[in-house]
Tab-separated table of C-alpha atoms in Angstrom:
chain	number	residue	atom	x	y	z
R	27	UNK	CA	56.813	-29.914	20.067
R	28	UNK	CA	60.405	-30.577	21.100
R	29	UNK	CA	62.902	-28.794	18.937
R	30	UNK	CA	66.671	-29.272	18.786
R	31	UNK	CA	68.794	-26.253	19.540
R	32	UNK	CA	72.574	-26.492	19.635
R	33	UNK	CA	74.112	-26.323	23.069
R	34	UNK	CA	76.708	-23.591	22.717
R	35	UNK	CA	77.836	-23.655	26.340
R	36	UNK	CA	79.084	-27.166	26.971
R	37	UNK	CA	79.801	-28.433	30.475
R	38	UNK	CA	83.458	-28.312	31.496
R	39	UNK	CA	85.318	-31.539	32.125
R	40	UNK	CA	86.171	-30.239	35.603
R	41	UNK	CA	82.474	-30.130	36.506
R	42	UNK	CA	81.863	-33.687	35.321
R	43	UNK	CA	84.909	-34.954	37.219
R	44	UNK	CA	83.750	-33.205	40.401
R	45	UNK	CA	80.265	-34.700	40.127
R	46	UNK	CA	81.720	-38.158	39.577
R	47	UNK	CA	84.026	-37.829	42.610
R	48	UNK	CA	80.963	-36.920	44.691
R	49	UNK	CA	79.208	-40.018	43.338
R	50	UNK	CA	82.242	-42.217	44.121
R	51	UNK	CA	82.409	-40.830	47.651
R	52	UNK	CA	78.708	-41.451	48.181
R	53	UNK	CA	78.887	-45.005	46.802
R	54	UNK	CA	81.899	-45.783	48.987
R	55	UNK	CA	80.239	-44.360	52.078
R	56	UNK	CA	76.999	-46.271	51.447
R	57	UNK	CA	78.893	-49.552	50.933
R	58	UNK	CA	80.957	-49.069	54.119
R	59	UNK	CA	77.911	-48.185	56.246
R	60	UNK	CA	75.937	-51.135	54.871
R	61	UNK	CA	78.766	-53.590	55.537
R	62	UNK	CA	80.259	-52.271	58.795
R	63	UNK	CA	77.314	-50.648	60.556
R	64	UNK	CA	74.365	-52.777	59.484
R	65	UNK	CA	76.314	-55.960	58.759
R	66	UNK	CA	74.648	-56.573	55.389
R	67	UNK	CA	76.190	-59.270	53.246
R	68	UNK	CA	76.988	-58.560	49.571
R	69	UNK	CA	79.991	-59.154	47.285
R	70	UNK	CA	82.188	-56.405	48.714
R	71	UNK	CA	85.128	-57.239	46.450
R	72	UNK	CA	83.134	-56.783	43.255
R	73	UNK	CA	81.477	-53.658	44.675
R	74	UNK	CA	84.929	-52.208	45.453
R	75	UNK	CA	86.103	-52.996	41.909
R	76	UNK	CA	83.005	-51.332	40.399
R	77	UNK	CA	83.457	-48.192	42.506
R	78	UNK	CA	87.181	-48.207	41.755
R	79	UNK	CA	86.442	-48.317	38.013
R	80	UNK	CA	84.653	-44.966	38.304
R	81	UNK	CA	87.617	-43.531	40.238
R	82	UNK	CA	90.115	-44.803	37.644
R	83	UNK	CA	88.006	-43.331	34.817
R	84	UNK	CA	88.041	-40.005	36.649
R	85	UNK	CA	91.805	-40.073	37.094
R	86	UNK	CA	92.371	-40.920	33.427
R	87	UNK	CA	90.080	-38.094	32.310
R	88	UNK	CA	91.840	-35.629	34.647
R	89	UNK	CA	95.339	-36.579	33.442
R	90	UNK	CA	94.624	-37.012	29.724
R	91	UNK	CA	92.549	-33.858	29.171
R	92	UNK	CA	92.787	-30.311	30.592
R	93	UNK	CA	90.259	-29.590	33.326
R	94	UNK	CA	89.054	-26.439	31.572
R	95	UNK	CA	88.106	-28.328	28.412
R	96	UNK	CA	84.450	-28.196	27.444
R	97	UNK	CA	83.163	-31.618	26.522
R	98	UNK	CA	81.796	-32.228	23.059
R	99	UNK	CA	78.432	-33.876	22.457
R	100	UNK	CA	80.031	-37.281	21.908
R	101	UNK	CA	82.296	-37.025	24.968
R	102	UNK	CA	79.444	-35.965	27.237
R	103	UNK	CA	77.278	-38.816	25.952
R	104	UNK	CA	80.094	-41.321	26.527
R	105	UNK	CA	80.639	-40.145	30.107
R	106	UNK	CA	76.941	-40.365	30.948
R	107	UNK	CA	76.634	-43.803	29.347
R	108	UNK	CA	79.566	-44.937	31.492
R	109	UNK	CA	77.894	-43.517	34.615
R	110	UNK	CA	74.636	-45.363	33.852
R	111	UNK	CA	76.515	-48.617	33.194
R	112	UNK	CA	78.652	-48.299	36.350
R	113	UNK	CA	75.627	-47.529	38.535
R	114	UNK	CA	73.703	-50.429	36.966
R	115	UNK	CA	76.474	-52.899	37.760
R	116	UNK	CA	76.723	-51.560	41.300
R	117	UNK	CA	72.965	-51.912	41.825
R	118	UNK	CA	73.020	-55.407	40.292
R	119	UNK	CA	75.554	-56.433	42.944
R	120	UNK	CA	73.546	-54.878	45.784
R	121	UNK	CA	69.933	-55.930	45.414
R	122	UNK	CA	68.932	-54.396	42.095
R	123	UNK	CA	65.609	-52.558	42.081
R	124	UNK	CA	65.154	-53.365	45.792
R	125	UNK	CA	68.097	-51.087	46.628
R	126	UNK	CA	66.710	-47.654	47.613
R	127	UNK	CA	69.664	-46.014	45.860
R	128	UNK	CA	68.237	-47.153	42.521
R	129	UNK	CA	66.616	-43.723	42.555
R	130	UNK	CA	70.017	-42.303	41.556
R	131	UNK	CA	69.430	-43.693	38.061
R	132	UNK	CA	67.450	-40.505	37.427
R	133	UNK	CA	70.565	-38.319	37.836
R	134	UNK	CA	72.346	-39.167	34.523
R	135	UNK	CA	69.039	-38.866	32.653
R	136	UNK	CA	68.455	-35.388	34.100
R	137	UNK	CA	71.966	-34.276	33.139
R	138	UNK	CA	71.534	-35.701	29.638
R	139	UNK	CA	68.249	-33.845	29.183
R	140	UNK	CA	69.995	-30.613	30.178
R	141	UNK	CA	73.118	-30.772	28.005
R	142	UNK	CA	72.595	-33.275	25.160
R	143	UNK	CA	70.685	-33.195	21.913
R	144	UNK	CA	67.795	-35.567	21.357
R	145	UNK	CA	69.850	-38.581	20.054
R	146	UNK	CA	72.152	-38.445	23.096
R	147	UNK	CA	69.201	-38.127	25.469
R	148	UNK	CA	67.471	-41.103	23.846
R	149	UNK	CA	70.644	-43.180	24.191
R	150	UNK	CA	71.199	-42.355	27.868
R	151	UNK	CA	67.503	-42.520	28.768
R	152	UNK	CA	66.994	-45.767	26.843
R	153	UNK	CA	69.997	-47.373	28.540
R	154	UNK	CA	68.704	-46.278	31.966
R	155	UNK	CA	65.245	-47.681	31.185
R	156	UNK	CA	66.692	-51.016	30.041
R	157	UNK	CA	68.939	-51.134	33.108
R	158	UNK	CA	66.151	-50.662	35.653
R	159	UNK	CA	64.077	-53.290	33.823
R	160	UNK	CA	66.950	-55.817	33.955
R	161	UNK	CA	67.573	-54.964	37.612
R	162	UNK	CA	63.896	-55.568	38.374
R	163	UNK	CA	64.002	-59.001	36.736
R	164	UNK	CA	67.443	-60.166	37.792
R	165	UNK	CA	70.012	-59.095	40.413
R	166	UNK	CA	72.061	-60.470	43.295
R	167	UNK	CA	70.205	-60.243	46.621
R	168	UNK	CA	71.399	-58.481	49.740
R	169	UNK	CA	71.572	-60.714	52.830
R	170	UNK	CA	71.011	-59.715	56.423
R	171	UNK	CA	73.555	-60.605	59.153
R	172	UNK	CA	71.411	-63.736	59.760
R	173	UNK	CA	71.923	-64.641	56.033
R	174	UNK	CA	68.269	-64.094	55.108
R	175	UNK	CA	67.401	-62.395	51.851
R	176	UNK	CA	66.167	-58.812	52.175
R	177	UNK	CA	63.517	-58.137	49.544
R	178	UNK	CA	60.140	-56.369	49.541
R	179	UNK	CA	56.927	-58.009	48.276
R	180	UNK	CA	56.757	-58.550	44.519
R	181	UNK	CA	53.988	-55.964	44.105
R	182	UNK	CA	56.059	-53.310	45.876
R	183	UNK	CA	59.081	-54.181	43.751
R	184	UNK	CA	56.965	-53.831	40.597
R	185	UNK	CA	55.665	-50.477	41.805
R	186	UNK	CA	59.191	-49.232	42.418
R	187	UNK	CA	60.242	-50.308	38.904
R	188	UNK	CA	57.200	-48.612	37.392
R	189	UNK	CA	57.928	-45.404	39.315
R	190	UNK	CA	61.530	-45.396	38.106
R	191	UNK	CA	60.507	-46.066	34.497
R	192	UNK	CA	57.910	-43.292	34.533
R	193	UNK	CA	60.368	-40.984	36.293
R	194	UNK	CA	63.058	-41.555	33.654
R	195	UNK	CA	60.632	-40.775	30.824
R	196	UNK	CA	58.876	-37.853	32.495
R	197	UNK	CA	61.963	-36.152	33.921
R	198	UNK	CA	63.841	-36.592	30.644
R	199	UNK	CA	61.064	-34.947	28.603
R	200	UNK	CA	60.220	-32.289	31.174
R	201	UNK	CA	63.784	-31.148	31.856
R	202	UNK	CA	64.557	-31.156	28.140
R	203	UNK	CA	61.513	-29.013	27.353
R	204	UNK	CA	62.375	-26.513	30.085
R	205	UNK	CA	66.014	-26.359	28.957
R	206	UNK	CA	65.028	-25.756	25.326
R	207	UNK	CA	62.615	-22.991	26.305
R	208	UNK	CA	65.219	-21.332	28.524
R	209	UNK	CA	67.808	-21.457	25.748
R	210	UNK	CA	65.316	-20.169	23.172
R	211	UNK	CA	64.369	-17.337	25.498
R	212	UNK	CA	68.020	-16.482	26.066
R	213	UNK	CA	68.717	-16.432	22.315
R	214	UNK	CA	65.631	-14.336	21.653
R	215	UNK	CA	66.498	-11.844	24.407
R	216	UNK	CA	69.994	-11.553	22.966
R	217	UNK	CA	68.473	-10.820	19.554
R	218	UNK	CA	66.180	-8.243	21.168
R	219	UNK	CA	69.106	-6.554	22.877
R	220	UNK	CA	71.029	-6.554	19.591
R	221	UNK	CA	68.110	-4.926	17.776
R	222	UNK	CA	67.764	-2.252	20.453
R	223	UNK	CA	71.523	-1.678	20.502
R	224	UNK	CA	71.508	-1.264	16.716
R	225	UNK	CA	68.691	1.284	16.948
R	226	UNK	CA	70.579	3.176	19.660
R	227	UNK	CA	73.789	3.163	17.618
R	228	UNK	CA	71.926	4.597	14.634
R	229	UNK	CA	70.550	7.331	16.887
R	230	UNK	CA	74.017	8.104	18.263
R	231	UNK	CA	75.514	8.091	14.755
R	232	UNK	CA	72.866	10.573	13.639
R	233	UNK	CA	73.857	12.815	16.516
R	234	UNK	CA	77.528	12.680	15.489
R	235	UNK	CA	76.616	13.567	11.894
R	236	UNK	CA	74.448	16.452	13.063
R	237	UNK	CA	77.232	17.770	15.275
R	238	UNK	CA	79.742	17.495	12.408
R	239	UNK	CA	77.387	19.336	10.064
R	240	UNK	CA	76.954	22.086	12.638
R	241	UNK	CA	80.681	22.467	13.339
R	242	UNK	CA	81.658	22.463	9.647
R	243	UNK	CA	78.987	24.975	8.712
R	244	UNK	CA	81.071	28.036	9.682
R	245	UNK	CA	84.310	27.116	7.814
R	246	UNK	CA	82.329	26.113	4.738
R	247	UNK	CA	80.482	29.420	4.807
R	248	UNK	CA	83.830	31.213	5.087
R	249	UNK	CA	85.223	29.249	2.121
R	250	UNK	CA	82.117	30.049	0.074
R	251	UNK	CA	82.306	33.773	0.846
R	252	UNK	CA	86.055	33.965	0.205
R	253	UNK	CA	85.731	32.062	-3.081
R	254	UNK	CA	82.965	34.445	-4.224
R	255	UNK	CA	85.126	37.482	-3.448
R	256	UNK	CA	88.118	35.933	-5.259
R	257	UNK	CA	85.951	35.271	-8.318
R	258	UNK	CA	84.935	38.956	-8.358
R	259	UNK	CA	88.521	40.169	-7.901
R	260	UNK	CA	89.804	37.844	-10.616
R	261	UNK	CA	87.282	38.895	-13.221
R	262	UNK	CA	90.160	39.982	-15.481
R	263	UNK	CA	91.678	36.447	-15.266
R	264	UNK	CA	88.991	34.065	-16.565
R	265	UNK	CA	90.888	30.861	-15.720
R	266	UNK	CA	91.549	31.866	-12.102
R	267	UNK	CA	88.019	33.201	-11.724
R	268	UNK	CA	86.689	29.891	-12.982
R	269	UNK	CA	88.778	28.023	-10.381
R	270	UNK	CA	87.463	30.289	-7.611
R	271	UNK	CA	83.883	29.699	-8.782
R	272	UNK	CA	84.527	25.950	-8.750
R	273	UNK	CA	85.813	26.148	-5.159
R	274	UNK	CA	82.684	28.061	-4.158
R	275	UNK	CA	80.392	25.542	-5.898
R	276	UNK	CA	82.098	22.580	-4.228
R	277	UNK	CA	81.922	24.245	-0.809
R	278	UNK	CA	78.193	24.813	-1.321
R	279	UNK	CA	77.834	21.157	-2.328
R	280	UNK	CA	79.652	19.996	0.819
R	281	UNK	CA	77.325	22.163	2.906
R	282	UNK	CA	74.231	20.651	1.249
R	283	UNK	CA	75.516	17.087	1.719
R	284	UNK	CA	76.234	17.637	5.404
R	285	UNK	CA	72.865	19.322	5.861
R	286	UNK	CA	71.003	16.367	4.326
R	287	UNK	CA	73.057	13.864	6.342
R	288	UNK	CA	72.581	15.771	9.560
R	289	UNK	CA	68.847	16.322	9.237
R	290	UNK	CA	67.912	12.900	10.639
R	291	UNK	CA	70.616	13.189	13.268
R	292	UNK	CA	69.305	16.531	14.456
R	293	UNK	CA	65.833	15.064	14.676
R	294	UNK	CA	67.023	12.046	16.671
R	295	UNK	CA	69.338	14.049	18.939
R	296	UNK	CA	67.386	17.215	19.621
R	297	UNK	CA	63.774	16.157	19.057
R	298	UNK	CA	63.381	13.680	21.897
R	299	UNK	CA	59.622	13.980	21.785
R	300	UNK	CA	57.049	14.216	19.025
R	301	UNK	CA	53.312	13.858	18.460
R	302	UNK	CA	51.970	10.313	18.501
R	303	UNK	CA	51.212	10.329	14.779
R	304	UNK	CA	54.740	11.515	13.884
R	305	UNK	CA	56.363	8.674	15.845
R	306	UNK	CA	54.079	6.026	14.324
R	307	UNK	CA	54.631	7.405	10.813
R	308	UNK	CA	58.381	7.327	11.402
R	309	UNK	CA	58.112	3.656	12.391
R	310	UNK	CA	56.000	2.876	9.313
R	311	UNK	CA	58.107	4.871	6.847
R	312	UNK	CA	60.313	1.974	5.569
R	313	UNK	CA	57.172	-0.005	4.652
R	314	UNK	CA	55.053	2.687	2.963
R	315	UNK	CA	56.387	1.959	-0.538
R	316	UNK	CA	56.073	-1.820	-0.596
R	317	UNK	CA	52.981	-2.107	-2.749
R	318	UNK	CA	50.457	-2.043	0.093
R	319	UNK	CA	48.120	0.774	0.993
R	320	UNK	CA	48.902	1.933	4.532
R	321	UNK	CA	46.085	4.084	5.943
R	322	UNK	CA	46.371	6.156	9.132
R	323	UNK	CA	43.320	7.076	11.182
R	324	UNK	CA	43.931	9.593	13.958
R	325	UNK	CA	41.421	10.764	16.525
R	326	UNK	CA	40.687	10.973	20.233
R	327	UNK	CA	38.198	8.675	21.906
R	328	UNK	CA	35.147	10.554	23.293
R	329	UNK	CA	35.124	10.511	27.074
R	330	UNK	CA	32.295	11.700	29.327
R	331	UNK	CA	30.525	13.040	26.257
R	332	UNK	CA	33.431	15.336	25.360
R	333	UNK	CA	36.042	14.922	22.655
R	334	UNK	CA	39.630	16.146	22.995
R	335	UNK	CA	41.451	17.043	19.799
R	336	UNK	CA	44.836	17.593	21.394
R	337	UNK	CA	47.215	14.852	20.261
R	338	UNK	CA	49.562	13.527	22.967
R	339	UNK	CA	53.242	14.409	22.753
R	340	UNK	CA	55.200	11.213	23.425
R	341	UNK	CA	58.815	10.196	23.954
R	342	UNK	CA	60.652	9.068	20.797
R	343	UNK	CA	62.339	6.066	22.385
R	344	UNK	CA	64.244	3.620	20.147
R	345	UNK	CA	62.356	0.656	21.614
R	346	UNK	CA	58.986	2.212	20.746
R	347	UNK	CA	59.989	3.047	17.166
R	348	UNK	CA	61.643	-0.339	16.575
R	349	UNK	CA	58.809	-2.308	18.171
R	350	UNK	CA	56.125	-0.525	16.140
R	351	UNK	CA	58.222	-0.958	12.992
R	352	UNK	CA	58.362	-4.725	13.518
R	353	UNK	CA	54.595	-4.943	14.004
R	354	UNK	CA	53.904	-2.831	10.920
R	355	UNK	CA	56.374	-4.877	8.883
R	356	UNK	CA	54.586	-8.069	9.931
R	357	UNK	CA	51.220	-6.580	8.909
R	358	UNK	CA	52.548	-5.440	5.518
R	359	UNK	CA	54.237	-8.811	4.898
R	360	UNK	CA	50.995	-10.749	5.296
R	361	UNK	CA	48.432	-8.244	4.021
R	362	UNK	CA	46.712	-8.634	0.685
R	363	UNK	CA	46.472	-4.971	-0.249
R	364	UNK	CA	45.741	-2.785	2.765
R	365	UNK	CA	46.934	-2.054	6.310
R	366	UNK	CA	45.103	0.235	8.699
R	367	UNK	CA	46.821	1.963	11.633
R	368	UNK	CA	44.356	3.554	14.047
R	369	UNK	CA	45.663	6.021	16.645
R	370	UNK	CA	43.455	7.090	19.532
R	371	UNK	CA	43.770	8.349	23.075
R	372	UNK	CA	41.838	9.165	26.182
R	373	UNK	CA	42.707	11.082	29.327
R	374	UNK	CA	44.386	7.957	30.755
R	375	UNK	CA	45.541	5.837	27.805
R	376	UNK	CA	47.134	5.979	24.374
R	377	UNK	CA	46.063	3.268	21.904
R	378	UNK	CA	47.460	2.044	18.582
R	379	UNK	CA	45.694	-0.614	16.513
R	380	UNK	CA	47.392	-2.252	13.515
R	381	UNK	CA	45.050	-4.230	11.265
R	382	UNK	CA	45.655	-5.960	7.922
R	383	UNK	CA	43.486	-7.751	5.377
R	384	UNK	CA	45.611	-10.902	5.248
R	385	UNK	CA	44.828	-14.448	6.402
R	386	UNK	CA	45.119	-13.539	10.092
R	387	UNK	CA	46.706	-15.481	12.908
R	388	UNK	CA	46.127	-19.248	13.240
R	389	UNK	CA	43.332	-19.440	15.857
R	390	UNK	CA	45.085	-22.135	17.865
R	391	UNK	CA	48.252	-20.051	18.241
R	392	UNK	CA	46.840	-16.670	19.236
R	393	UNK	CA	47.510	-17.378	22.913
R	394	UNK	CA	51.175	-18.134	22.166
R	395	UNK	CA	51.935	-15.183	19.899
R	396	UNK	CA	55.090	-13.465	21.060
R	397	UNK	CA	56.877	-16.636	22.156
R	398	UNK	CA	60.425	-16.795	20.734
R	399	UNK	CA	61.106	-18.921	17.646
R	400	UNK	CA	57.404	-19.401	16.966
R	401	UNK	CA	56.202	-18.436	13.499
R	402	UNK	CA	52.759	-17.044	14.233
R	403	UNK	CA	51.770	-16.833	10.559
R	404	UNK	CA	52.824	-18.909	7.566
R	405	UNK	CA	53.035	-17.974	3.940
R	406	UNK	CA	54.698	-19.997	1.124
R	407	UNK	CA	58.121	-18.588	0.385
R	408	UNK	CA	58.203	-16.483	3.552
R	409	UNK	CA	61.316	-17.113	5.627
R	410	UNK	CA	61.817	-16.018	9.203
R	411	UNK	CA	63.091	-17.145	12.584
R	412	UNK	CA	59.919	-16.277	14.477
R	413	UNK	CA	61.684	-13.541	16.444
R	414	UNK	CA	60.047	-10.438	14.944
R	415	UNK	CA	56.918	-10.444	17.097
R	416	UNK	CA	58.888	-11.508	20.166
R	417	UNK	CA	61.327	-8.619	19.745
R	418	UNK	CA	58.489	-6.159	19.138
R	419	UNK	CA	56.495	-7.444	22.108
R	420	UNK	CA	59.507	-7.347	24.433
R	421	UNK	CA	60.562	-3.837	23.419
R	422	UNK	CA	57.048	-2.398	23.603
R	423	UNK	CA	56.272	-4.037	26.946
R	424	UNK	CA	59.504	-2.529	28.245
R	425	UNK	CA	58.056	0.879	27.374
R	426	UNK	CA	54.892	0.106	29.382
R	427	UNK	CA	52.623	-1.109	26.570
R	428	UNK	CA	50.036	-3.878	26.870
R	429	UNK	CA	49.656	-5.946	23.693
R	430	UNK	CA	46.802	-8.149	22.548
R	431	UNK	CA	46.381	-10.118	19.343
R	432	UNK	CA	43.162	-11.097	17.567
R	433	UNK	CA	41.605	-11.823	14.202
R	434	UNK	CA	38.946	-9.661	12.575
R	435	UNK	CA	35.560	-11.299	12.033
R	436	UNK	CA	34.652	-12.473	8.548
R	437	UNK	CA	31.562	-10.249	8.580
R	438	UNK	CA	33.787	-7.189	8.829
R	439	UNK	CA	35.177	-7.756	5.351
R	440	UNK	CA	31.933	-6.463	3.936
R	441	UNK	CA	32.927	-2.896	4.727
R	442	UNK	CA	35.840	-3.137	2.262
R	443	UNK	CA	38.496	-2.086	4.747
R	444	UNK	CA	41.439	-3.977	6.156
R	445	UNK	CA	39.221	-6.119	8.340
R	446	UNK	CA	39.123	-9.844	8.747
R	447	UNK	CA	42.884	-10.284	9.010
R	448	UNK	CA	45.214	-9.941	11.969
R	449	UNK	CA	44.709	-7.240	14.576
R	450	UNK	CA	47.386	-6.080	17.002
R	451	UNK	CA	46.214	-3.716	19.724
R	452	UNK	CA	48.585	-1.700	21.913
R	453	UNK	CA	47.691	0.417	24.918
R	454	UNK	CA	49.984	2.535	27.081
R	455	UNK	CA	49.126	4.305	30.315
R	456	UNK	CA	49.360	7.938	29.302
R	457	UNK	CA	51.704	8.855	32.138
R	458	UNK	CA	54.273	6.255	30.952
R	459	UNK	CA	54.298	7.369	27.314
R	460	UNK	CA	53.534	11.066	27.292
R	461	UNK	CA	56.471	13.462	27.290
R	462	UNK	CA	54.475	16.436	28.623
R	463	UNK	CA	51.344	15.793	30.712
R	464	UNK	CA	48.234	17.080	28.981
R	465	UNK	CA	47.322	19.269	31.965
R	466	UNK	CA	50.561	21.265	31.622
R	467	UNK	CA	50.160	21.872	27.867
R	468	UNK	CA	48.109	24.977	27.048
R	469	UNK	CA	45.100	24.373	24.884
R	470	UNK	CA	45.550	26.326	21.632
R	471	UNK	CA	41.820	27.037	21.475
R	472	UNK	CA	42.080	29.172	24.624
R	473	UNK	CA	45.190	31.093	23.744
R	474	UNK	CA	44.628	34.868	23.500
């Protein structure tokens, strides 16, 4: 499916003028070599006028508009239409489709597919297709020095026309599709970077609040103590004692406010690592009170017949928290009543599975989940850009995770759990996620 995305970064007029000067130089050189070196006979006067028209158009554009100007959609389309028309006239004067340089008709179509929206591409591509068809049916021949017409067999001429026609269509569609995907990927990566930057700014802001709460703790304690002593000394003056008590109460209130504001900041700044369950619960916290039952299942996977109860201590990176939060939000958005989050680990891996009881992913799109601007699930009234899963996938893969998407089988619904809907499975190599290797952490069961 070809989708229209606005081209924010238009091509500069200077670039278009430079490309056209290169084309004029090439056309002039080809005409001079054909006439002077090979002695071919063609209407040189009309060819010179046609090439000169492109040069005059370039000079007018250079003098009338600043070179740094970025061309609008309409201006770019007009310039490419002119290039197709000028090249068509030049080819018509020099053998038409039998001229090997007819291949250059693909150049304006390629540029149009890169920088124009669909209507502009259709206009330029349609004009190029009509031009090569007219040139195949009717053009002025090129004559040899002996005044004999130079033309290939009719079948070869038809094959060349067919190749050009297919090339115009194929290159136009292919280049356009690649350009759209590159632009969509760039936009999505920018959104991902913005989300990560926002998460980092929140972390830094929490650190500032925590530091402020810590620094203001001592003066507030001093104010509280001094106000209490003043209230005792002014017991014979009720009004002044009441004012001192009010100062003490307000100082205590300021201390409590700063303490509550700084709690999250202290956690983000000083607690750089936490148990796996704590990090996942932190990611899920904004979605626990949205009318869905969110169930956590925590346990190690048996390995070699032995089971390890020690939960891994992992890094609390912003990309991990934000990525998990996006996945959990997606599960809650599309669930009917229940979301299950299973946490497990082995000696080599850490796994998180997020499962909901909603409609699941469309089977035909499971292989494309995580592509930017693709809505992997649809619900009436649900609006979104299709970036949530892409952002989550990009952030989590940056942390070393491997993601896979699937749907639960219909037979699993019989157990009454959140089965049958969408399943997102994440797996990290333990050495990439764990803050302290398990071997270096003493086992509490063997402590004296």
